[in-house]
CSV table of C-alpha atoms and ligand atoms in Angstrom, one decimal:
chain,number,residue,atom,x,y,z
A,1,VAL,CA,-0.4,-44.1,-3.3
A,2,LEU,CA,2.6,-44.1,-1.1
A,3,VAL,CA,3.3,-40.8,0.7
A,4,GLY,CA,6.3,-39.9,2.9
A,5,PRO,CA,9.4,-37.7,3.1
A,6,GLY,CA,12.5,-39.6,1.9
A,7,LEU,CA,10.6,-42.2,-0.2
A,8,ALA,CA,12.2,-41.1,-3.4
A,9,ARG,CA,15.6,-42.3,-2.1
A,10,GLN,CA,14.1,-45.8,-1.6
A,11,LEU,CA,12.5,-46.1,-5.0
A,12,ALA,CA,14.5,-49.1,-6.0
A,13,ASP,CA,13.3,-51.0,-3.0
A,14,LEU,CA,9.6,-50.2,-3.4
A,15,PRO,CA,7.4,-53.1,-4.6
A,16,PRO,CA,6.5,-52.0,-8.1
A,17,ILE,CA,10.2,-51.5,-9.0
A,18,ALA,CA,11.9,-54.1,-6.8
A,19,ALA,CA,9.4,-56.9,-7.8
A,20,THR,CA,9.1,-56.2,-11.5
A,21,PRO,CA,10.0,-59.0,-13.9
A,22,GLY,CA,10.9,-56.5,-16.7
A,23,GLN,CA,13.2,-53.6,-17.4
A,24,VAL,CA,12.7,-50.2,-15.6
A,25,PHE,CA,13.1,-46.9,-17.4
A,26,VAL,CA,12.9,-43.4,-16.0
A,27,ILE,CA,11.3,-40.6,-18.1
A,28,THR,CA,12.0,-37.1,-16.8
A,29,ASP,CA,12.5,-33.6,-18.1
A,30,HIS,CA,15.8,-31.8,-18.1
A,31,HIS,CA,15.2,-29.6,-15.1
A,32,VAL,CA,14.2,-32.5,-12.9
A,33,ASP,CA,17.1,-34.6,-14.3
A,34,SER,CA,19.6,-32.0,-13.2
A,35,ALA,CA,18.0,-31.3,-9.9
A,36,TRP,CA,17.8,-35.0,-8.9
A,37,PRO,CA,20.5,-36.8,-10.8
A,38,ASP,CA,21.0,-39.6,-8.2
A,39,LEU,CA,17.5,-41.1,-7.9
A,40,LEU,CA,17.3,-44.7,-9.2
A,41,PRO,CA,21.0,-45.0,-10.0
A,42,GLY,CA,21.8,-47.5,-12.8
A,43,VAL,CA,18.3,-47.2,-14.3
A,44,PRO,CA,18.2,-45.8,-17.8
A,45,ARG,CA,16.9,-42.3,-18.0
A,46,LEU,CA,15.1,-40.8,-21.0
A,47,VAL,CA,15.2,-37.0,-20.7
A,48,PHE,CA,13.1,-34.7,-22.7
A,49,PRO,CA,13.1,-30.8,-22.7
A,50,ALA,CA,11.0,-29.3,-19.9
A,51,GLY,CA,7.8,-27.3,-20.4
A,52,GLU,CA,4.2,-27.6,-21.6
A,53,ARG,CA,5.3,-27.0,-25.2
A,54,HIS,CA,7.0,-30.3,-25.2
A,55,LYS,CA,3.9,-32.3,-24.0
A,56,THR,CA,3.3,-33.2,-27.6
A,57,ARG,CA,3.0,-36.1,-30.1
A,58,PRO,CA,6.6,-35.5,-31.3
A,59,SER,CA,7.9,-36.0,-27.7
A,60,TRP,CA,5.7,-39.1,-27.5
A,61,VAL,CA,7.1,-40.5,-30.7
A,62,GLU,CA,10.7,-39.9,-29.6
A,63,LEU,CA,10.3,-41.4,-26.2
A,64,THR,CA,8.4,-44.4,-27.5
A,65,ASP,CA,11.1,-45.1,-30.1
A,66,ARG,CA,13.8,-44.7,-27.5
A,67,LEU,CA,12.1,-47.3,-25.3
A,68,LEU,CA,11.7,-49.7,-28.2
A,69,ASP,CA,15.3,-49.2,-29.2
A,70,ALA,CA,16.3,-50.0,-25.7
A,71,GLY,CA,14.4,-53.3,-25.9
A,72,ALA,CA,11.4,-52.5,-23.8
A,73,ASP,CA,8.8,-55.3,-23.8
A,74,ARG,CA,5.4,-55.6,-22.3
A,75,HIS,CA,6.9,-56.3,-18.9
A,76,ALA,CA,8.6,-52.9,-18.8
A,77,THR,CA,7.9,-50.4,-16.1
A,78,VAL,CA,8.0,-46.6,-16.9
A,79,VAL,CA,8.8,-44.4,-13.9
A,80,ALA,CA,7.6,-40.8,-14.6
A,81,LEU,CA,9.7,-38.5,-12.5
A,82,GLY,CA,8.6,-34.9,-12.8
A,83,GLY,CA,5.7,-32.5,-12.8
A,84,GLY,CA,2.3,-32.8,-14.4
A,85,VAL,CA,3.8,-32.5,-17.9
A,86,THR,CA,6.0,-35.5,-17.3
A,87,THR,CA,3.4,-37.6,-15.6
A,88,ASP,CA,0.9,-36.8,-18.5
A,89,LEU,CA,3.4,-37.5,-21.2
A,90,ALA,CA,5.2,-40.5,-19.7
A,91,GLY,CA,1.9,-41.9,-18.7
A,92,PHE,CA,0.7,-41.6,-22.2
A,93,VAL,CA,3.9,-43.3,-23.5
A,94,ALA,CA,3.2,-46.1,-21.1
A,95,ALA,CA,-0.5,-46.3,-22.1
A,96,THR,CA,0.3,-46.9,-25.7
A,97,LEU,CA,3.6,-48.8,-25.7
A,98,LEU,CA,2.7,-52.4,-26.6
A,99,ARG,CA,-0.9,-51.4,-25.8
A,100,GLY,CA,-0.1,-50.5,-22.3
A,101,VAL,CA,2.8,-51.1,-19.9
A,102,ARG,CA,2.9,-50.5,-16.2
A,103,TRP,CA,4.0,-47.0,-15.0
A,104,VAL,CA,4.8,-45.5,-11.6
A,105,ALA,CA,4.3,-41.8,-11.0
A,106,VAL,CA,6.9,-40.0,-8.9
A,107,PRO,CA,5.5,-36.4,-8.9
A,108,THR,CA,8.0,-33.6,-8.2
A,109,SER,CA,5.8,-30.5,-8.5
A,110,THR,CA,3.1,-29.4,-6.1
A,111,LEU,CA,0.6,-29.6,-8.9
A,112,ALA,CA,1.5,-33.2,-9.7
A,113,MET,CA,1.7,-34.2,-6.0
A,114,LEU,CA,-1.6,-32.8,-5.0
A,115,ASP,CA,-3.5,-33.5,-8.2
A,116,ALA,CA,-2.2,-34.7,-11.6
A,117,ALA,CA,-0.5,-37.9,-10.5
A,118,VAL,CA,-3.9,-39.5,-9.6
A,119,GLY,CA,-6.9,-40.0,-11.8
A,120,GLY,CA,-5.6,-41.9,-14.7
A,121,LYS,CA,-5.8,-39.2,-17.3
A,122,VAL,CA,-2.7,-39.1,-19.5
A,123,GLY,CA,-2.1,-37.4,-22.8
A,124,VAL,CA,-0.5,-34.7,-24.9
A,125,ASP,CA,-1.5,-31.3,-26.3
A,126,THR,CA,-2.1,-30.6,-30.0
A,127,GLY,CA,-2.4,-27.4,-32.1
A,128,HIS,CA,-6.1,-27.5,-31.4
A,129,GLY,CA,-5.7,-27.3,-27.6
A,130,LYS,CA,-4.4,-28.9,-24.4
A,131,ASN,CA,-4.9,-32.6,-23.6
A,132,LEU,CA,-6.8,-33.4,-26.8
A,133,VAL,CA,-5.0,-36.7,-27.4
A,134,GLY,CA,-4.7,-39.2,-24.6
A,135,ALA,CA,-6.0,-42.2,-22.7
A,136,PHE,CA,-7.2,-43.3,-19.3
A,137,HIS,CA,-4.3,-45.4,-17.9
A,138,PRO,CA,-3.8,-45.0,-14.1
A,139,PRO,CA,-0.4,-45.5,-12.7
A,140,HIS,CA,0.3,-48.7,-10.9
A,141,THR,CA,1.7,-46.8,-7.9
A,142,VAL,CA,2.2,-43.1,-7.1
A,143,VAL,CA,5.2,-42.3,-4.9
A,144,VAL,CA,4.9,-38.9,-3.2
A,145,ASP,CA,8.0,-37.6,-1.5
A,146,PRO,CA,7.6,-33.9,-0.5
A,147,ALA,CA,11.4,-33.6,-0.1
A,148,LEU,CA,11.5,-33.4,-3.9
A,149,LEU,CA,9.7,-30.0,-3.7
A,150,ALA,CA,12.9,-28.4,-2.3
A,151,THR,CA,14.2,-27.6,-5.7
A,152,LEU,CA,10.9,-26.4,-7.3
A,153,PRO,CA,10.9,-22.6,-8.2
A,154,ALA,CA,8.7,-20.6,-5.8
A,155,ARG,CA,6.0,-19.6,-8.3
A,156,SER,CA,5.5,-23.2,-9.4
A,157,PHE,CA,5.4,-24.3,-5.8
A,158,ARG,CA,2.5,-21.9,-5.0
A,159,GLU,CA,0.7,-22.5,-8.2
A,160,GLY,CA,0.0,-26.2,-7.4
A,161,LEU,CA,-1.5,-25.4,-4.1
A,162,ALA,CA,-4.5,-24.0,-5.9
A,163,GLU,CA,-5.7,-27.5,-6.8
A,164,ALA,CA,-5.5,-28.7,-3.2
A,165,VAL,CA,-7.6,-25.6,-2.2
A,166,LYS,CA,-10.0,-26.6,-4.9
A,167,HIS,CA,-10.3,-30.2,-3.6
A,168,ALA,CA,-11.0,-28.9,-0.1
A,169,ALA,CA,-13.5,-26.4,-1.4
A,170,VAL,CA,-15.6,-28.9,-3.3
A,171,ALA,CA,-15.4,-31.9,-1.0
A,172,ASP,CA,-13.8,-31.5,2.4
A,173,ALA,CA,-14.5,-28.6,4.8
A,174,ALA,CA,-12.2,-30.2,7.4
A,175,LEU,CA,-9.3,-30.0,5.0
A,176,TRP,CA,-10.2,-26.4,4.3
A,177,ARG,CA,-10.0,-25.5,8.1
A,178,TRP,CA,-6.7,-27.5,8.2
A,179,LEU,CA,-5.4,-25.3,5.4
A,180,GLU,CA,-6.5,-22.1,7.1
A,181,GLU,CA,-4.7,-23.2,10.2
A,182,HIS,CA,-1.4,-24.4,8.5
A,183,ALA,CA,-1.1,-22.1,5.5
A,184,ALA,CA,2.0,-20.3,6.8
A,185,ALA,CA,3.9,-23.6,7.4
A,186,VAL,CA,2.7,-25.1,4.1
A,187,ILE,CA,4.3,-22.2,2.1
A,188,GLU,CA,7.5,-22.9,4.0
A,189,ARG,CA,7.4,-26.4,2.4
A,190,ASP,CA,7.4,-28.3,5.7
A,191,VAL,CA,7.7,-31.8,4.5
A,192,ASP,CA,5.5,-33.4,7.1
A,193,LEU,CA,2.7,-31.0,6.5
A,194,MET,CA,3.1,-31.3,2.7
A,195,ALA,CA,2.9,-35.1,3.1
A,196,GLU,CA,-0.4,-34.8,5.0
A,197,LEU,CA,-1.7,-32.3,2.4
A,198,ALA,CA,-0.8,-34.5,-0.5
A,199,HIS,CA,-2.3,-37.5,1.2
A,200,ARG,CA,-5.6,-35.7,1.9
A,201,SER,CA,-5.7,-33.9,-1.5
A,202,LEU,CA,-5.1,-37.1,-3.5
A,203,ALA,CA,-7.6,-39.0,-1.4
A,204,ILE,CA,-10.3,-36.5,-2.3
A,205,LYS,CA,-9.4,-36.8,-6.0
A,206,ALA,CA,-9.1,-40.6,-5.9
A,207,GLN,CA,-12.5,-40.9,-4.2
A,208,VAL,CA,-14.3,-38.6,-6.6
A,209,VAL,CA,-12.6,-40.2,-9.7
A,210,SER,CA,-13.1,-43.8,-8.6
A,211,GLU,CA,-16.9,-43.1,-8.5
A,212,ASP,CA,-16.8,-41.6,-11.9
A,213,GLU,CA,-13.7,-42.5,-13.9
A,214,ARG,CA,-14.9,-41.2,-17.3
A,215,GLU,CA,-16.2,-37.9,-16.2
A,216,SER,CA,-19.9,-38.2,-16.7
A,217,GLY,CA,-21.2,-37.1,-13.3
A,218,ARG,CA,-19.6,-36.1,-10.0
A,219,ARG,CA,-16.1,-35.9,-11.4
A,220,THR,CA,-17.1,-32.6,-12.9
A,221,ILE,CA,-16.8,-31.0,-9.4
A,222,LEU,CA,-13.1,-31.2,-9.9
A,223,ASN,CA,-13.6,-28.5,-12.6
A,224,ALA,CA,-14.6,-26.0,-10.0
A,225,GLY,CA,-12.9,-22.7,-10.8
A,226,HIS,CA,-11.7,-24.1,-14.1
A,227,THR,CA,-14.5,-22.6,-16.4
A,228,VAL,CA,-13.3,-19.1,-15.6
A,229,ALA,CA,-9.6,-20.3,-15.3
A,230,HIS,CA,-9.5,-21.8,-18.8
A,231,ALA,CA,-11.0,-18.6,-20.3
A,232,LEU,CA,-8.4,-16.5,-18.4
A,233,GLU,CA,-5.6,-18.7,-19.7
A,234,HIS,CA,-6.7,-18.4,-23.3
A,235,ALA,CA,-7.4,-14.6,-23.0
A,236,THR,CA,-3.8,-14.1,-21.7
A,237,ASP,CA,-2.2,-16.5,-24.3
A,238,LEU,CA,-1.3,-18.9,-21.5
A,239,GLU,CA,0.9,-16.3,-19.9
A,240,LEU,CA,-1.1,-16.7,-16.7
A,241,PRO,CA,0.0,-20.0,-15.2
A,242,HIS,CA,-2.7,-22.6,-14.8
A,243,GLY,CA,-2.7,-22.7,-10.9
A,244,GLU,CA,-2.9,-18.9,-10.7
A,245,ALA,CA,-5.8,-18.9,-13.2
A,246,VAL,CA,-7.5,-21.5,-11.1
A,247,ALA,CA,-7.1,-19.4,-7.9
A,248,ILE,CA,-8.7,-16.4,-9.6
A,249,GLY,CA,-11.4,-18.7,-11.1
A,250,LEU,CA,-12.3,-20.2,-7.7
A,251,VAL,CA,-12.8,-16.7,-6.4
A,252,VAL,CA,-14.8,-15.4,-9.4
A,253,GLU,CA,-17.0,-18.5,-9.5
A,254,ALA,CA,-17.6,-18.3,-5.7
A,255,ARG,CA,-18.7,-14.7,-6.2
A,256,ILE,CA,-21.1,-15.7,-9.0
A,257,ALA,CA,-22.5,-18.4,-6.7
A,258,GLU,CA,-22.9,-16.0,-3.9
A,259,ARG,CA,-24.6,-13.3,-6.1
A,260,ARG,CA,-27.1,-15.9,-7.3
A,261,GLY,CA,-27.9,-16.9,-3.7
A,262,VAL,CA,-26.5,-20.4,-4.4
A,263,ALA,CA,-23.5,-20.0,-2.0
A,264,ALA,CA,-23.6,-19.0,1.6
A,265,SER,CA,-22.7,-15.3,2.1
A,266,GLY,CA,-19.0,-14.8,2.8
A,267,THR,CA,-17.9,-17.9,0.8
A,268,ALA,CA,-16.1,-15.9,-1.9
A,269,ALA,CA,-14.2,-13.8,0.8
A,270,ARG,CA,-13.1,-17.0,2.6
A,271,VAL,CA,-11.9,-18.4,-0.7
A,272,ALA,CA,-9.9,-15.3,-1.5
A,273,THR,CA,-8.4,-15.0,2.0
A,274,LEU,CA,-7.0,-18.5,2.0
A,275,LEU,CA,-5.6,-18.3,-1.5
A,276,GLY,CA,-4.1,-14.9,-0.7
A,277,VAL,CA,-2.3,-16.3,2.4
A,278,LEU,CA,-0.9,-19.1,0.2
A,279,GLY,CA,0.6,-16.5,-2.1
A,280,LEU,CA,-1.8,-16.9,-5.0
A,281,PRO,CA,-3.4,-14.1,-7.0
A,282,VAL,CA,-7.2,-13.5,-6.4
A,283,THR,CA,-7.9,-10.7,-8.8
A,284,VAL,CA,-7.9,-10.7,-12.6
A,285,PRO,CA,-4.9,-9.3,-14.4
A,286,GLU,CA,-5.4,-5.5,-15.1
A,287,ARG,CA,-4.7,-5.8,-18.8
A,288,LEU,CA,-7.2,-8.6,-19.3
A,289,ASP,CA,-9.0,-8.2,-22.7
A,290,ARG,CA,-12.6,-8.8,-21.7
A,291,ASP,CA,-13.9,-9.5,-25.2
A,292,ARG,CA,-11.3,-12.2,-25.7
A,293,PHE,CA,-12.2,-13.6,-22.2
A,294,VAL,CA,-15.9,-13.9,-23.2
A,295,ALA,CA,-15.0,-15.5,-26.5
A,296,ALA,CA,-12.8,-18.0,-24.8
A,297,LEU,CA,-15.4,-18.7,-22.1
A,298,GLN,CA,-17.9,-19.6,-24.8
A,299,HIS,CA,-15.4,-22.1,-26.3
A,300,ASP,CA,-14.9,-24.1,-23.1
A,301,LYS,CA,-14.8,-27.8,-23.8
A,302,LYS,CA,-17.0,-28.6,-20.8
A,303,ASN,CA,-19.9,-26.8,-22.4
A,304,ARG,CA,-23.1,-28.7,-23.2
A,305,ASP,CA,-25.9,-27.5,-25.4
A,306,ALA,CA,-23.9,-24.3,-26.1
A,307,THR,CA,-24.3,-23.1,-22.6
A,308,VAL,CA,-21.3,-22.4,-20.3
A,309,ARG,CA,-21.5,-24.5,-17.2
A,310,ALA,CA,-19.6,-24.6,-13.9
A,311,ALA,CA,-19.5,-26.5,-10.7
A,312,LEU,CA,-20.5,-23.8,-8.1
A,313,LEU,CA,-20.0,-24.0,-4.4
A,314,ALA,CA,-23.0,-24.0,-2.1
A,315,ASP,CA,-20.6,-23.6,0.8
A,316,ILE,CA,-17.0,-24.6,1.7
A,317,GLY,CA,-16.8,-28.3,1.1
A,318,ILE,CA,-20.2,-28.6,-0.8
A,319,VAL,CA,-21.0,-28.2,-4.5
A,320,ALA,CA,-24.5,-27.0,-5.4
A,321,ARG,CA,-26.7,-29.3,-7.6
A,322,ASP,CA,-29.5,-28.2,-9.9
A,323,ASP,CA,-33.0,-29.6,-9.8
A,324,ASP,CA,-32.0,-32.6,-12.0
A,325,GLY,CA,-29.2,-33.4,-9.6
A,326,ASP,CA,-26.6,-32.2,-12.1
A,327,TRP,CA,-23.3,-31.2,-10.6
A,328,THR,CA,-22.8,-28.1,-12.9
A,329,LEU,CA,-25.0,-25.1,-13.3
A,330,PRO,CA,-25.4,-22.9,-16.5
A,331,LEU,CA,-23.6,-19.5,-16.4
A,332,HIS,CA,-24.5,-16.4,-18.3
A,333,ALA,CA,-21.6,-14.6,-19.9
A,334,HIS,CA,-22.8,-11.3,-18.5
A,335,GLU,CA,-22.8,-12.5,-14.9
A,336,VAL,CA,-19.3,-13.9,-15.3
A,337,THR,CA,-17.9,-10.7,-16.6
A,338,ALA,CA,-19.8,-8.7,-13.9
A,339,ALA,CA,-18.1,-11.0,-11.3
A,340,LEU,CA,-14.6,-10.5,-12.6
A,341,GLY,CA,-14.6,-7.2,-10.6
O,401,LIG,N1,-3.7,-35.7,-15.6
O,401,LIG,C1,-4.3,-34.9,-14.8
O,401,LIG,O1,-5.2,-35.3,-14.1
O,401,LIG,C2,-3.8,-33.5,-14.7
O,401,LIG,C3,-4.3,-32.6,-13.7
O,401,LIG,C4,-3.8,-31.4,-13.6
O,401,LIG,C5,-2.8,-30.9,-14.4
O,401,LIG,N2,-2.3,-31.8,-15.4
O,401,LIG,C6,-1.3,-31.3,-16.3
O,401,LIG,O2,-0.1,-31.0,-15.5
O,401,LIG,C7,0.7,-30.1,-16.3
O,401,LIG,C8,1.2,-29.0,-15.4
O,401,LIG,O3,2.0,-29.6,-14.4
O,401,LIG,P1,3.2,-28.8,-13.7
O,401,LIG,O4,2.7,-27.5,-13.2
O,401,LIG,O5,3.7,-29.7,-12.7
O,401,LIG,O6,4.1,-28.5,-14.9
O,401,LIG,P2,5.6,-29.0,-15.2
O,401,LIG,O7,5.6,-30.5,-15.2
O,401,LIG,O8,6.0,-28.4,-16.5
O,401,LIG,O9,6.5,-28.5,-14.1
O,401,LIG,C9,6.7,-27.1,-13.9
O,401,LIG,C10,8.2,-26.7,-14.0
O,401,LIG,O10,8.8,-27.1,-12.8
O,401,LIG,C11,9.9,-27.9,-13.1
O,401,LIG,N3,10.0,-28.9,-12.0
O,401,LIG,C12,9.1,-29.8,-11.6
O,401,LIG,N4,9.5,-30.4,-10.5
O,401,LIG,C13,10.7,-29.8,-10.1
O,401,LIG,C14,11.5,-29.9,-9.0
O,401,LIG,N5,11.3,-30.8,-8.0
O,401,LIG,N6,12.7,-29.2,-9.0
O,401,LIG,C15,12.9,-28.3,-10.0
O,401,LIG,N7,12.1,-28.1,-11.0
O,401,LIG,C16,11.0,-28.8,-11.1
O,401,LIG,C17,9.6,-28.6,-14.4
O,401,LIG,O11,10.8,-29.0,-15.1
O,401,LIG,C18,8.9,-27.4,-15.2
O,401,LIG,O12,9.8,-26.5,-15.7
O,401,LIG,C19,-0.2,-29.5,-17.4
O,401,LIG,O13,0.2,-30.1,-18.6
O,401,LIG,C20,-1.6,-30.1,-17.0
O,401,LIG,O14,-2.4,-30.3,-18.2
O,401,LIG,C21,-2.8,-33.0,-15.5
O,402,LIG,ZN1,-6.4,-27.6,-12.9
């Protein structure tokens, strides 16, 4: 993972691209293509329509065919330039093309810079749900240039910060204090602070993931806030953006942990305060349909033995474990709805 303001302008000189024996292709969406037309001049660009609804198998077919038409062979390198949709989709194209070619992630959204570009999960959505077809195919290199965030719409910018808050909450109390101290400058997109935040946030994710690449044990702590978040997203027909749902989910799950006596008192208030300063919502939408919320909660894909489970905080930086050493604890639907406030 290379992190630094200005790195995107030097992409052609960076080792994975400068030293490749094969052809290089950029895959990007049409927003990022028009915001950053001059990166990697002379390298063929495959542009797809922006948005989660294009993270699909038809997009994968089209991009794969275009690469093959252009003569891509197993030495090809795919550069994914964009947000999490682009890194997931282009990473999946790279994972399957000729049984796997090298790819480089150049994240352009906060969410991708602080989270999605690292971890190796790539894939597409289906009519049955998000991310249901995919692979584990880590990028060869991740190039993080916070200067690319300049053109990101404000709501998207703030949304991605929720995942960094989550990383600090589950694993790094020092990063949490750093965020409390620097929140105001972070939302101004100070490139040096964003570089430090990306470095620390990705390091947490990389460390947790490298211990547990296929998500059987500790990696589940990265789902903190997400049990409630996924149910909120489904109950609002995905109108609530993912990062905003995660922000609310972190607060609600911290409240559950506190009410159970699992988390230190004051934990939920601290979570809500930091997220609020970062411009993220911390209360559930007023019009939330609670019956749909409960139905969605009970369908969460992380559920085992038909119980809803979540990684709960014991304190800032520490996840609670049950008597068997498990990283998630069962939740009762009634305590979740009670904690919605
Ligand atoms: N693989 C993983 O581990 C992982 C982790 C978290 C999320 N994700 C995935 O990430 C996706 C969400 O990512 P996202 O929020 O980045 O969505 P996104 O890629 O759709 O980007 C959000 C919007 O911002 C635009 N955009 C991105 N960067 C820009 C820039 N610099 N300037 C102008 N516009 C820009 C995009 O075109 C898009 O319209 C979801 O599909 C989610 O499943 C994957
Ligand atoms: Zn998430």
